[in-house]
Every structure is written in C-alpha cells, then in structure tokens.
Short mmCIF file of C-alpha atoms in Angstrom, two decimals:
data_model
loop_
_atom_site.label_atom_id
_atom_site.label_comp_id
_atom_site.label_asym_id
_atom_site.label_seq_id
_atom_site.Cartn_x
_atom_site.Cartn_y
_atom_site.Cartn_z
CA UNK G 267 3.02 28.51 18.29
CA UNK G 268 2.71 26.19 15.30
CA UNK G 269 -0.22 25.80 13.57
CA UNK G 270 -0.10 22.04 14.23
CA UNK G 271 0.60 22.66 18.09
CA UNK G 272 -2.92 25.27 18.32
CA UNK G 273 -4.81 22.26 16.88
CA UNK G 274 -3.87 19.60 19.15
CA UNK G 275 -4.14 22.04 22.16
CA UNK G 276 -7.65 23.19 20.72
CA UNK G 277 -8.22 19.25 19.98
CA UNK G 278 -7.26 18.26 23.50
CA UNK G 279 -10.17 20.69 24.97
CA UNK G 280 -12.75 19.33 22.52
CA UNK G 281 -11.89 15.66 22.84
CA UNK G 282 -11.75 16.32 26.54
CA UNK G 283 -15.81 15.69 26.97
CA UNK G 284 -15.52 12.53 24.62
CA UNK G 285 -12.71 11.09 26.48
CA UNK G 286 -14.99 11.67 29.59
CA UNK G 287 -17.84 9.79 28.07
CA UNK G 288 -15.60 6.97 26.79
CA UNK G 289 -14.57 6.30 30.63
CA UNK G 290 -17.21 7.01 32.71
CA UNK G 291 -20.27 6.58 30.32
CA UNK G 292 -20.04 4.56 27.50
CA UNK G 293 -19.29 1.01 29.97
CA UNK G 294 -22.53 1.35 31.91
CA UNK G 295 -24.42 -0.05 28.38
CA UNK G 296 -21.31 -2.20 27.13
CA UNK G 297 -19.83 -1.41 23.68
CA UNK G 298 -22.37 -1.16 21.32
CA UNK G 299 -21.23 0.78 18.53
CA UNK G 300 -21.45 -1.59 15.46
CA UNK G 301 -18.17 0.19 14.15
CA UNK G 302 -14.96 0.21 14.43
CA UNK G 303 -13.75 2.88 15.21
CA UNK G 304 -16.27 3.32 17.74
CA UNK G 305 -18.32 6.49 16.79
CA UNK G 306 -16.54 8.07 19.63
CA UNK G 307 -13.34 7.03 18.67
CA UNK G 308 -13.77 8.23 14.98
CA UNK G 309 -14.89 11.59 16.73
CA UNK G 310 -12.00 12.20 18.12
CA UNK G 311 -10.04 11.42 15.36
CA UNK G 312 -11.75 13.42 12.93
CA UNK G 313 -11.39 16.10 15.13
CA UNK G 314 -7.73 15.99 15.45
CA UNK G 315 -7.44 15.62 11.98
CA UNK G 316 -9.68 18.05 10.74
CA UNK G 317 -9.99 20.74 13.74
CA UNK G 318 -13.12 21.79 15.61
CA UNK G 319 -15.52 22.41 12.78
CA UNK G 320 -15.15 20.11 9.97
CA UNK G 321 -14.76 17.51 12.81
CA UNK G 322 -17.63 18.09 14.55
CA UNK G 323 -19.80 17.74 10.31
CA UNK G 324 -17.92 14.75 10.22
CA UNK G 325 -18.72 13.18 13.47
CA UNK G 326 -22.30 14.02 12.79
CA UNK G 327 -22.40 12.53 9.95
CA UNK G 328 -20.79 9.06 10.94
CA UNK G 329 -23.48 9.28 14.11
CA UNK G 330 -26.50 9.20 10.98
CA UNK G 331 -24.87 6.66 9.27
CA UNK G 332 -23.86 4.32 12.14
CA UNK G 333 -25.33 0.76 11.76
CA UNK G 334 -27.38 1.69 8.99
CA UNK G 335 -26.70 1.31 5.04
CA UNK G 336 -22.61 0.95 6.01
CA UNK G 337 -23.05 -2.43 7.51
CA UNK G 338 -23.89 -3.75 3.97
CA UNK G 339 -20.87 -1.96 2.01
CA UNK G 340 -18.09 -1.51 4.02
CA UNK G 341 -16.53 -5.04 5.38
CA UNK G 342 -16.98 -6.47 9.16
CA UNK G 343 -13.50 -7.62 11.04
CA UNK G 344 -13.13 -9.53 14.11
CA UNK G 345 -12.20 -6.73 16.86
CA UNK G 346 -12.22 -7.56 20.75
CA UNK G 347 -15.93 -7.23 21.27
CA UNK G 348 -16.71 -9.11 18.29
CA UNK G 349 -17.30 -8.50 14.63
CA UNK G 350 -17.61 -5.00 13.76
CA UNK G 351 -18.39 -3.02 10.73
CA UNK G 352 -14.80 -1.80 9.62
CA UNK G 353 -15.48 2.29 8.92
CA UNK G 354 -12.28 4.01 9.42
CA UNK G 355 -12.05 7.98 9.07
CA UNK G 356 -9.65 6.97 5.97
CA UNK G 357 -12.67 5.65 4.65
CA UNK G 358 -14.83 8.48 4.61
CA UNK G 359 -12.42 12.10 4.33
CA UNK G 360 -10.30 10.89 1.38
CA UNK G 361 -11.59 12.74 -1.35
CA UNK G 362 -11.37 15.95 1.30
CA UNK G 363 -7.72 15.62 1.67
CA UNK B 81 59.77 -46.82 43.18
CA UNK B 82 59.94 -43.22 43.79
CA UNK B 83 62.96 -42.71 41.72
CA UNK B 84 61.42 -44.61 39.17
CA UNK B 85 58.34 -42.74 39.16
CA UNK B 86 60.55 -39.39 38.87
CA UNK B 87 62.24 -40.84 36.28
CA UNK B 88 58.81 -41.71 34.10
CA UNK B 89 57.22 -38.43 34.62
CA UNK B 90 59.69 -36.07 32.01
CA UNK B 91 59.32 -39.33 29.56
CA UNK B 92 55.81 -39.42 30.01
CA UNK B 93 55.62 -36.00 29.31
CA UNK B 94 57.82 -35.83 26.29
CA UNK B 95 56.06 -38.45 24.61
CA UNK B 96 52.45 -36.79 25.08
CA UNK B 97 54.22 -33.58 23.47
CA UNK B 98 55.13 -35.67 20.50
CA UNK B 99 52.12 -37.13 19.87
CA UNK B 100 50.44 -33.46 20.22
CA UNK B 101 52.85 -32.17 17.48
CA UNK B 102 51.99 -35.07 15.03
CA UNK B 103 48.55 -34.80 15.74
CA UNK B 104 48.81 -30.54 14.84
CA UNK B 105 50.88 -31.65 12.12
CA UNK B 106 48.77 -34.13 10.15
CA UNK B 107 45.53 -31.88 10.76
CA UNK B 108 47.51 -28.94 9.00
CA UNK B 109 45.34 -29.62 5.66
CA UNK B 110 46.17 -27.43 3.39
CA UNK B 111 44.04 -23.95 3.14
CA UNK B 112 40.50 -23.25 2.23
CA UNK B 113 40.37 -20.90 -1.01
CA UNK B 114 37.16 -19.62 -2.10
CA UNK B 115 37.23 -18.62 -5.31
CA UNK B 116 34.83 -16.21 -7.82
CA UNK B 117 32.32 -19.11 -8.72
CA UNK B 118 31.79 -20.75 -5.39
CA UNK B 119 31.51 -17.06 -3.52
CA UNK B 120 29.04 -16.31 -6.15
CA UNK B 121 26.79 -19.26 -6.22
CA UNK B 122 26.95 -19.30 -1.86
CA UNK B 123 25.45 -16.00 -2.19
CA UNK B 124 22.94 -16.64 -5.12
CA UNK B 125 22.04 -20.02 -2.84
CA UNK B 126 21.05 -17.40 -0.29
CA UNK B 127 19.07 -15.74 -2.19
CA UNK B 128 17.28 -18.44 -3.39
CA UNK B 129 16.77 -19.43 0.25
CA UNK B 130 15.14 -15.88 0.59
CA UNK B 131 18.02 -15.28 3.30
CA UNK B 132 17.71 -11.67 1.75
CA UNK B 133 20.37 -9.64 4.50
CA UNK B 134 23.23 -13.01 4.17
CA UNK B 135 22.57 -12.95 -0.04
CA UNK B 136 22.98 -9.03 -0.01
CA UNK B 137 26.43 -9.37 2.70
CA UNK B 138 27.57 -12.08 0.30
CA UNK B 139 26.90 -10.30 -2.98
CA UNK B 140 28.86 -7.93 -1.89
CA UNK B 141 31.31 -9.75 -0.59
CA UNK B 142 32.32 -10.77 -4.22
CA UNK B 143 31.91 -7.58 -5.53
CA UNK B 144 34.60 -6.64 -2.90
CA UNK B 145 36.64 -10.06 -3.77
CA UNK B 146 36.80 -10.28 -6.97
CA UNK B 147 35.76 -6.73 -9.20
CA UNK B 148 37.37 -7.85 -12.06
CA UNK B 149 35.19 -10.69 -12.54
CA UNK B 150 32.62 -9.88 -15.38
CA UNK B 151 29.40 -11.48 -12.96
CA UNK B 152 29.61 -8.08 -10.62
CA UNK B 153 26.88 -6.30 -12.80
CA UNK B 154 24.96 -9.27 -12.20
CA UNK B 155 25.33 -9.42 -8.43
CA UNK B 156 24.85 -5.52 -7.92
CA UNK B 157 21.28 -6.32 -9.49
CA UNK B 158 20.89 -9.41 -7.23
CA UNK B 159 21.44 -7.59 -4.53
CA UNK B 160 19.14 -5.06 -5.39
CA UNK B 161 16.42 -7.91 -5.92
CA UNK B 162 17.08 -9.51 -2.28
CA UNK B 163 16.10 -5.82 -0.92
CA UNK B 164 13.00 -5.79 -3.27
CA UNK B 165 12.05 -9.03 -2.32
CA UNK B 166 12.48 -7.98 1.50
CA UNK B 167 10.25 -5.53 0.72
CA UNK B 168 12.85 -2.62 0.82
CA UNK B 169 11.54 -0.94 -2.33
CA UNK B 170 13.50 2.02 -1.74
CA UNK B 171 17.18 0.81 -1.04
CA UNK B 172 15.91 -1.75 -4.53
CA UNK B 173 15.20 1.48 -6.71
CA UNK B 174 18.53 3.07 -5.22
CA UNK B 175 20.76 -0.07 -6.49
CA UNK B 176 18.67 -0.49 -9.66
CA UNK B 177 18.55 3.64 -10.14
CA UNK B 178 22.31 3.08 -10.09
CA UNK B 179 22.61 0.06 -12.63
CA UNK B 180 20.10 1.69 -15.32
CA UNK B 181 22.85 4.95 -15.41
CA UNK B 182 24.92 5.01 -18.63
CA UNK B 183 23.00 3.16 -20.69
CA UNK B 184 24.21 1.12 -23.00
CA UNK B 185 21.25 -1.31 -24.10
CA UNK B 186 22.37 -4.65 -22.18
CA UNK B 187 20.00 -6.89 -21.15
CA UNK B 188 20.48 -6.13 -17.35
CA UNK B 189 20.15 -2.56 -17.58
CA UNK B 190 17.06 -2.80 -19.28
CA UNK B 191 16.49 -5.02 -16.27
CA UNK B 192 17.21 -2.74 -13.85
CA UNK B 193 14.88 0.41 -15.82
CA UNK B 194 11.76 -2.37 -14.71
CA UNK B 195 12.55 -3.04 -11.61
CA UNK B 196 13.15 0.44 -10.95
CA UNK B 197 9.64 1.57 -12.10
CA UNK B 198 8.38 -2.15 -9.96
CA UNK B 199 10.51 -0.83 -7.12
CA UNK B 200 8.60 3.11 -7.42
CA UNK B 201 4.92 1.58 -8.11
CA UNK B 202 5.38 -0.72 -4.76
CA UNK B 203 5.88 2.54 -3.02
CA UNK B 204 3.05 4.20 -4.28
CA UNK B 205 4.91 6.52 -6.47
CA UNK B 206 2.95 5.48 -9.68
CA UNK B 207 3.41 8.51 -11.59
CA UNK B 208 7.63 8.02 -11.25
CA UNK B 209 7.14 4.55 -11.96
CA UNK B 210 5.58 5.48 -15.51
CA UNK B 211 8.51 7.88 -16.17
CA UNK B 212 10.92 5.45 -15.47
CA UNK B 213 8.97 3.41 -18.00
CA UNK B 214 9.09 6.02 -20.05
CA UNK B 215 12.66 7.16 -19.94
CA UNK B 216 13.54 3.47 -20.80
CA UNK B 217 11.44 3.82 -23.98
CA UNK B 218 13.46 6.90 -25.04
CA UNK B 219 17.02 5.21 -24.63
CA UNK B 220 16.31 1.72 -25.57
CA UNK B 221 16.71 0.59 -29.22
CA UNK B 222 15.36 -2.82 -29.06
CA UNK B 223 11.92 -3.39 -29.61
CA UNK B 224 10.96 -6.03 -27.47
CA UNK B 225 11.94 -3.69 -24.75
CA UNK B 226 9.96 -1.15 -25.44
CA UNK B 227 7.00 -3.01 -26.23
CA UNK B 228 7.81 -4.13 -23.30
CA UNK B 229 7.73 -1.20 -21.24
CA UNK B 230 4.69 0.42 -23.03
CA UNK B 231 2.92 -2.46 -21.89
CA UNK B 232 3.79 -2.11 -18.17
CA UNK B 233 2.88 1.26 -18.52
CA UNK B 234 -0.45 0.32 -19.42
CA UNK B 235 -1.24 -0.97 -16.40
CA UNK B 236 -0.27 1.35 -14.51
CA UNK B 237 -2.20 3.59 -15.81
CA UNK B 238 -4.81 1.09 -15.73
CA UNK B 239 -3.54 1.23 -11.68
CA UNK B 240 -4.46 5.12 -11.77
CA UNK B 241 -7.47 4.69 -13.09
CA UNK B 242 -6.29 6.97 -16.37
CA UNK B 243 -8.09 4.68 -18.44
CA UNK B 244 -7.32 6.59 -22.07
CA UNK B 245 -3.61 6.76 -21.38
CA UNK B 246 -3.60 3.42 -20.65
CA UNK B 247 -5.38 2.68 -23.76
CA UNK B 248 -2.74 4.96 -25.82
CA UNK B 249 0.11 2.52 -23.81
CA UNK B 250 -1.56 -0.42 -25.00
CA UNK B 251 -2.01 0.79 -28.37
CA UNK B 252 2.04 1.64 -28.89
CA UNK B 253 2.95 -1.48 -29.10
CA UNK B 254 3.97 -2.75 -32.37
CA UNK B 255 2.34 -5.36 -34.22
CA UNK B 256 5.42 -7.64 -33.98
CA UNK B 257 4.32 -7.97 -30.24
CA UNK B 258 0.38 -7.15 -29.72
CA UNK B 259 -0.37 -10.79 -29.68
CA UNK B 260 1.99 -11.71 -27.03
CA UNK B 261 0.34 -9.04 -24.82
CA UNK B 262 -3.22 -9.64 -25.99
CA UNK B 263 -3.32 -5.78 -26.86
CA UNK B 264 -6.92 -6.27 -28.78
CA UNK B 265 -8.57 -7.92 -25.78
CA UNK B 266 -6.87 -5.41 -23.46
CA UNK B 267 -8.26 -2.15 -25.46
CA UNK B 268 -11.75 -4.12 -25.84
CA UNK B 269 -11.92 -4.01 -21.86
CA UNK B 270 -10.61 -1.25 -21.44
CA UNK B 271 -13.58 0.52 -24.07
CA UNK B 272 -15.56 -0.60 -21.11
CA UNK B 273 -15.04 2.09 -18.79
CA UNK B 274 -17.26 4.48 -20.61
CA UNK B 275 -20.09 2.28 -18.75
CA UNK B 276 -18.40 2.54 -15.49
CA UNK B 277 -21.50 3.80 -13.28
CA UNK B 278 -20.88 6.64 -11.18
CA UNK B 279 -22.86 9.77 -9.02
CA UNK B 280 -22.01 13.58 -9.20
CA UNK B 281 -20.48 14.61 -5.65
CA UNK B 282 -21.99 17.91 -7.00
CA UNK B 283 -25.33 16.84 -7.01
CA UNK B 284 -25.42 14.95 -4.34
CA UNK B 285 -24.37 17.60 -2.48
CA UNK B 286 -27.07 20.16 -3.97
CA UNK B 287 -29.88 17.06 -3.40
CA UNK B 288 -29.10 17.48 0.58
CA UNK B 289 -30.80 20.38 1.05
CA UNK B 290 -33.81 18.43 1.53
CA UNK B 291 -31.94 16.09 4.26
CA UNK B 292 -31.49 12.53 2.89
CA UNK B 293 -32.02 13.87 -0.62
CA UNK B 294 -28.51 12.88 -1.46
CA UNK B 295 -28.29 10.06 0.49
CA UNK B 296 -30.89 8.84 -1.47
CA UNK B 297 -29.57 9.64 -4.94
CA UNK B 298 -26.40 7.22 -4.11
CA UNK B 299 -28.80 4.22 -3.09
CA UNK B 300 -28.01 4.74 0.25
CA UNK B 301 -31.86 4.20 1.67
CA UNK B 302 -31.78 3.78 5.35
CA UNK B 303 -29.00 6.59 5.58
CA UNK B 304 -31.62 9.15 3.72
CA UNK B 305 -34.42 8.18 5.86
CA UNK B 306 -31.96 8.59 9.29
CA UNK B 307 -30.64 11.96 7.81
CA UNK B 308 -34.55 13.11 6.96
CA UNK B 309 -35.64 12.21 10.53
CA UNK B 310 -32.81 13.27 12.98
CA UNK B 311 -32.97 16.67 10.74
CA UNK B 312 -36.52 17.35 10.62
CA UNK B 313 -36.71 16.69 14.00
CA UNK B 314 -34.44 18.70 15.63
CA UNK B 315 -35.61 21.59 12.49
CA UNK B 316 -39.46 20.89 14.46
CA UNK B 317 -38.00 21.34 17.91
CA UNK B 318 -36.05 24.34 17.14
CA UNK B 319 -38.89 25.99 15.67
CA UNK B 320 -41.67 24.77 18.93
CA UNK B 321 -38.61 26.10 21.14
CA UNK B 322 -38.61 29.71 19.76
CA UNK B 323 -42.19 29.17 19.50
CA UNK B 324 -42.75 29.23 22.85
CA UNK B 325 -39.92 31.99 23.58
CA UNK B 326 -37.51 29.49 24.57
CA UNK B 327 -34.41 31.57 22.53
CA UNK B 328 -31.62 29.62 24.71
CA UNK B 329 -33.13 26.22 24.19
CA UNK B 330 -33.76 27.39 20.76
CA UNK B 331 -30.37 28.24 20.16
CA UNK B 332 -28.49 25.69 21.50
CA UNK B 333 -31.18 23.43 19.36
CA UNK B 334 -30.06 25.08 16.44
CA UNK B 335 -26.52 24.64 16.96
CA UNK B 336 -26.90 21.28 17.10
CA UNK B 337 -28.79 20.90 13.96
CA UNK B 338 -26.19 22.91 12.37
CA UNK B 339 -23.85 20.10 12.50
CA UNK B 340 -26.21 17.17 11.63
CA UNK B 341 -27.71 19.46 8.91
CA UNK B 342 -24.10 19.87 7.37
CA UNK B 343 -23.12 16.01 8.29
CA UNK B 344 -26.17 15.05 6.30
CA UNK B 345 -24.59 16.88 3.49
CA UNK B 346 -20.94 15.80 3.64
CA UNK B 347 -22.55 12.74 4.16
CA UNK B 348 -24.11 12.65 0.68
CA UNK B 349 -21.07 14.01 -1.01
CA UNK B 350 -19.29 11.26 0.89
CA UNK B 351 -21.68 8.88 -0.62
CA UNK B 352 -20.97 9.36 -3.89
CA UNK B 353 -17.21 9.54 -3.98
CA UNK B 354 -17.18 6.29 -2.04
CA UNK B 355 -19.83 5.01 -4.60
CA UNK B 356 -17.74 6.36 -7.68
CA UNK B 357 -14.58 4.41 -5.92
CA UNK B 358 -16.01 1.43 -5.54
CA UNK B 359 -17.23 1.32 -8.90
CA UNK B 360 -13.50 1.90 -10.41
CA UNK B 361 -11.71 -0.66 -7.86
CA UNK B 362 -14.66 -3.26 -9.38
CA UNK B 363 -13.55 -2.28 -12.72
CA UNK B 364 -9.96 -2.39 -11.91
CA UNK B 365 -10.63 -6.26 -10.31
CA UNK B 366 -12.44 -7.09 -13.64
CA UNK B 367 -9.96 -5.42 -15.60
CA UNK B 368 -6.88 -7.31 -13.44
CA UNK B 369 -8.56 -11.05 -14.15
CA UNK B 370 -7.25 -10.53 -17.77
CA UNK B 371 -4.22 -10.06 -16.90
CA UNK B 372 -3.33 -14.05 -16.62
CA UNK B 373 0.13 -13.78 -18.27
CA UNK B 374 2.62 -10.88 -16.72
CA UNK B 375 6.15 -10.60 -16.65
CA UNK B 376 8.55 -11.38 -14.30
CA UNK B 377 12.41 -10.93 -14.03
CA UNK B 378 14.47 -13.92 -14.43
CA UNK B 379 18.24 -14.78 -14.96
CA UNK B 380 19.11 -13.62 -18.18
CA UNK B 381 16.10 -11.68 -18.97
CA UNK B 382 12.33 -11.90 -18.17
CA UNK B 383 10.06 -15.11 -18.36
CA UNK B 384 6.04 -14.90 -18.41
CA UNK B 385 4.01 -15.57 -15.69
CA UNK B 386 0.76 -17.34 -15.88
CA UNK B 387 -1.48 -16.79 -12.83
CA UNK B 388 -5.12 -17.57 -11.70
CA UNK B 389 -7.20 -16.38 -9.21
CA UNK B 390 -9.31 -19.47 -7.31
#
C-alpha cells in the first residue's frame, strides 16, 4: 500500500469525527467561523495534507488564531454566508513545504 | 387545347433549361486565388482580433501554402504569440524554444530568446526563465540585446526576491544603455532592501515556550494573549486533575494541551515567515512602481511601454 493511499485511509478515520460535527453540529449555531476555510474545513485539510500529527499542531493553531489578529492582515472575500476573513492552509504551511 | 397544351409542355421545358445554363454560365466568375500576402495579413487580422486558435490555424496555413516565402519565420513566431497571449505559456515556449535554435543573431530570434524566458516566468519557472536570459547573453553579439536581457534579468531576480543578483543584472549593463533603463535609480532602490524589516522564525520559535511569547515578538497581540490563556489554562487544569488523582482526566488533559502547546509554537514560527513575506511582497510593490517603462515585443523588434498604476 502506497504511502499516499495509508494517509488518506488514516485521514478518512480522523476526519471522520469532523465530518460528523460539520453535519450534525456545527448548523444548530449557524456558521460562525469568521474564516474561510471554516476552522473545520482547514482541519481537515491540514490533516490530509500533513497526516495525523502535524495536522492536528496545525489545526490547533488556526483554532488560537481564529478571529483574532488575522482579521486585520489577511484580506476578507465575499463567501455564501457573507464576508469572511480569507485564511487558506496555503497561507499558513508554505514555508513547511 | 389538350394537344396544344402537350405540345407547350417540352417547349416550356426546354426554354427553362436554357435559361438555367446561361444563368450557370454567366455566374462561372472566374476563381478565387489567395495568394502569400492576403493569407498572411487574414491571419495576422486574426490575431489582432485576439481570435488566437483561427490566427494560429491560419498561420499555419501559410506556412503550409507558401514555405518559400521569406515571412514564415515571422508567422512561426506569431503563432507562438497567439498561444502566449491565450495564455498557453507552454505550447508559446515550445514554438519560441524552436525559433531561438541555431542562432544566428536576427532580430526575431533574439525575439523569440525573450519570449521564451516571458513564456517560462508566466509559468512560474523563474529560475529557467533567467537562463534563457542568460544563454541569450552568451550567443548574442549585439549590445542592445544584451543590455537588454541583463535588464530583464534584473527583475526577475528582483521577482525572486535575490535582491544582490539583481543588483549585479542591473549593474551589467553598459553605459551606452543605463539611462534608457534608469539603472542608477534601479540600484538606489534596490540598496533599500538592507532595511527590509523582518523576524527570526528561530526565535520566534524559541520565544514560545512561554505561550504567546512568539506571537508577541511578531506584533501579533491578541494571538499571544489567546495562545497564553488557552495554554495556561488547560497547563492549570492538567495539573488540579492529577492533583486530585484524576490520572485519566489528567491525561487526556494533557494530550490536548500537547497540541495547542505545539500550535502555539508553529503558530509563532508561522508568524514570522508570514511577517518576513509580507514585508518582501511590500518591497517588491514599491520596487515594481519604478518600473513605469518596460518592454514589450512588437513587429520588427521591441517598443517601450509606459504604464501607471491609478
């Protein structure tokens, strides 16, 4: 099994739980995030980019930084529930890769 | 009257086939020949229409027409232009690759060397777009052209952020041409990037051990004092947790903090290469709005381009 194959099996089981909150939790209190991506959006991606570990750091650290100092620096676009501050995974793991 | 009608109807008939054949006849004009010039100028009207795919099937349409005819160099680089101005920067740098082999110093193959290196850089391939630059400078003879190309190379070093190679481009070109290019103003911006501000990953990094120390250090206030709560938090609750012998409580506790403990500290690392990257694309922005006159390729050779921002 390819290296690439174990982490989107391994990223499936993790993401599993986030996927579950995304459709059966995060609607009851609308969509709040003041990202975009969503922080549980840019959780799963960093996690199926990065695997279990360095996604779960990164995740963490986009949950301290959500609607805080970010709103100022990064730029807001127009999404489908309004403006959002834009803070892509792109954004924040390019000096990693 | 039914005789006579029997007798109408072949003469009736005969006389509509004459006038058919006179009417074929006189509409036999004689045939349409398209020769060299008007093929060529229908495709370079396409291309000036920006009907890239028709310019490109009529370019080479003449080149298939008429091979003898000494504008085919010419339309092998227009059609090589209609895919760069499409956008197709790698079919452009496959026609203009092609037109820049066996050099012989003509004013379209020199052509075709920048546009090659354009058709690289628009791909992201910077660092083949400054060795096509350079390759040109170690064939060509003429010194216009490789001022020329020295010049380009400057900025895209300057695109690279390599800000002392760019300054050793700039500073290649021969007097003859350093006023044309503003060469003195360039390397007096460019001296500039010494005070380019910027924050040690490193040390950001080492400043997170006490979380939000880093997050501080890269002015990032409200991020430090989120990253100094959440931590010391969850750092109190672990420790009342296996306080009161609460080990699996504790643990899980812990685990958690792990992560926000080591977010706090890519965070901070984070920080500062965002901060140093921001710093550089201002730079580069600054840097770019003295750049009012470029070049561009034109008919024959290449004209300057004056441009503002507003």
């Amino acid at each position: 099994m390819s290296e690439a194959n174990t982490l989107n099996e391994g990223s499936g089981i993790l993401t599993g739980p986030i996927h579950f909150y995304q459709k059966y939790l995060s609607g009851a209190d609308g969509h709040r995030c003041p990202m975009t991506p969503s922080c549980s959006g840019y959780a799963v991606q960093a996690i199926r980019r990065h695997g279990a570990f360095w996604g779960w750091i990164i995740t963490c650290d986009r949950l301290m930084r959500c609607g805080r100092d970010e709103l100022k620096l990064s730029p807001s676009v127009m999404t489908r529930q309004g403006m959002r501050c834009q803070d892509p995974l792109d954004n924040n793991d390019f000096w990693l890769r | 009257m039914e005789s006579t009608i029997r007798f109408h109807r072949p003469i009736f008939s005969l006389i509509m086939l004459g006038v058919l054949l006179l009417a074929g006849a006189a509409n036999a004009a004689d045939p349409l020949t398209i020769d060299a010039g008007s093929q060529y100028r229908f495709a370079q009207s396409r291309l000036d229409a920006d009907a890239f795919d028709e310019a490109i099937a009529e370019f080479n349409r003449f080149i298939h027409f008429f091979p003898d005819d000494p504008r085919v160099p010419r339309a092998r680089f227009q059609t090589g232009m209609a895919h760069y101005r499409a956008g197709r920067y790698p079919e452009a740098a496959a026609v203009f690759d092609r037109q820049s082999r066996n050099y012989e110093g003509l004013p379209l193959q020199n052509e075709a060397f920048f546009m090659l290196s354009r058709s690289h850089a628009d791909q992201g391939r910077i660092e083949q777009a400054i060795l096509d630059l350079h390759n040109l400078t170690a064939v060509a003879a003429d010194v216009d052209v490789i001022d020329r190309a020295r010049y380009e190379q400057g900025w895209l070093y300057v695109q690279q952020g390599q800000w002392l190679q760019a300054d050793r481009a700039f500073d290649a070109v021969t007097p003859a041409n350093r006023n044309r290019y503003r060469i003195a103003d360039l390397r007096q911006s460019l001296a500039a990037h010494d005070a380019i501000p910027t924050k040690s990953p490193t040390l950001a990094g080492t400043l997170s051990i006490v979380p939000g120390g880093g997050q501080l250090y890269c002015n990032r206030y409200r991020d430090a004092l989120t990253a100094f709560l959440v931590n010391a938090g969850l750092i109190l609750a672990a420790w009342e947790a296996f306080d009161n012998d609460l080990p699996a409580l504790g643990g899980v506790i812990t685990f958690v903090e792990f992560g926000f403990y080591a977010g706090n500290i890519y965070g901070a690392v984070s920080g500062a290469h965002k901060f140093n990257r921001d710093r550089v694309d201002d730079f580069k922005s600054h840097f770019n709005g003295n750049r009012p006159l470029s070049l561009a390729p034109s008919p024959g050779g290449a004209a300057l381009l004056l441009s503002f921002d507003f």
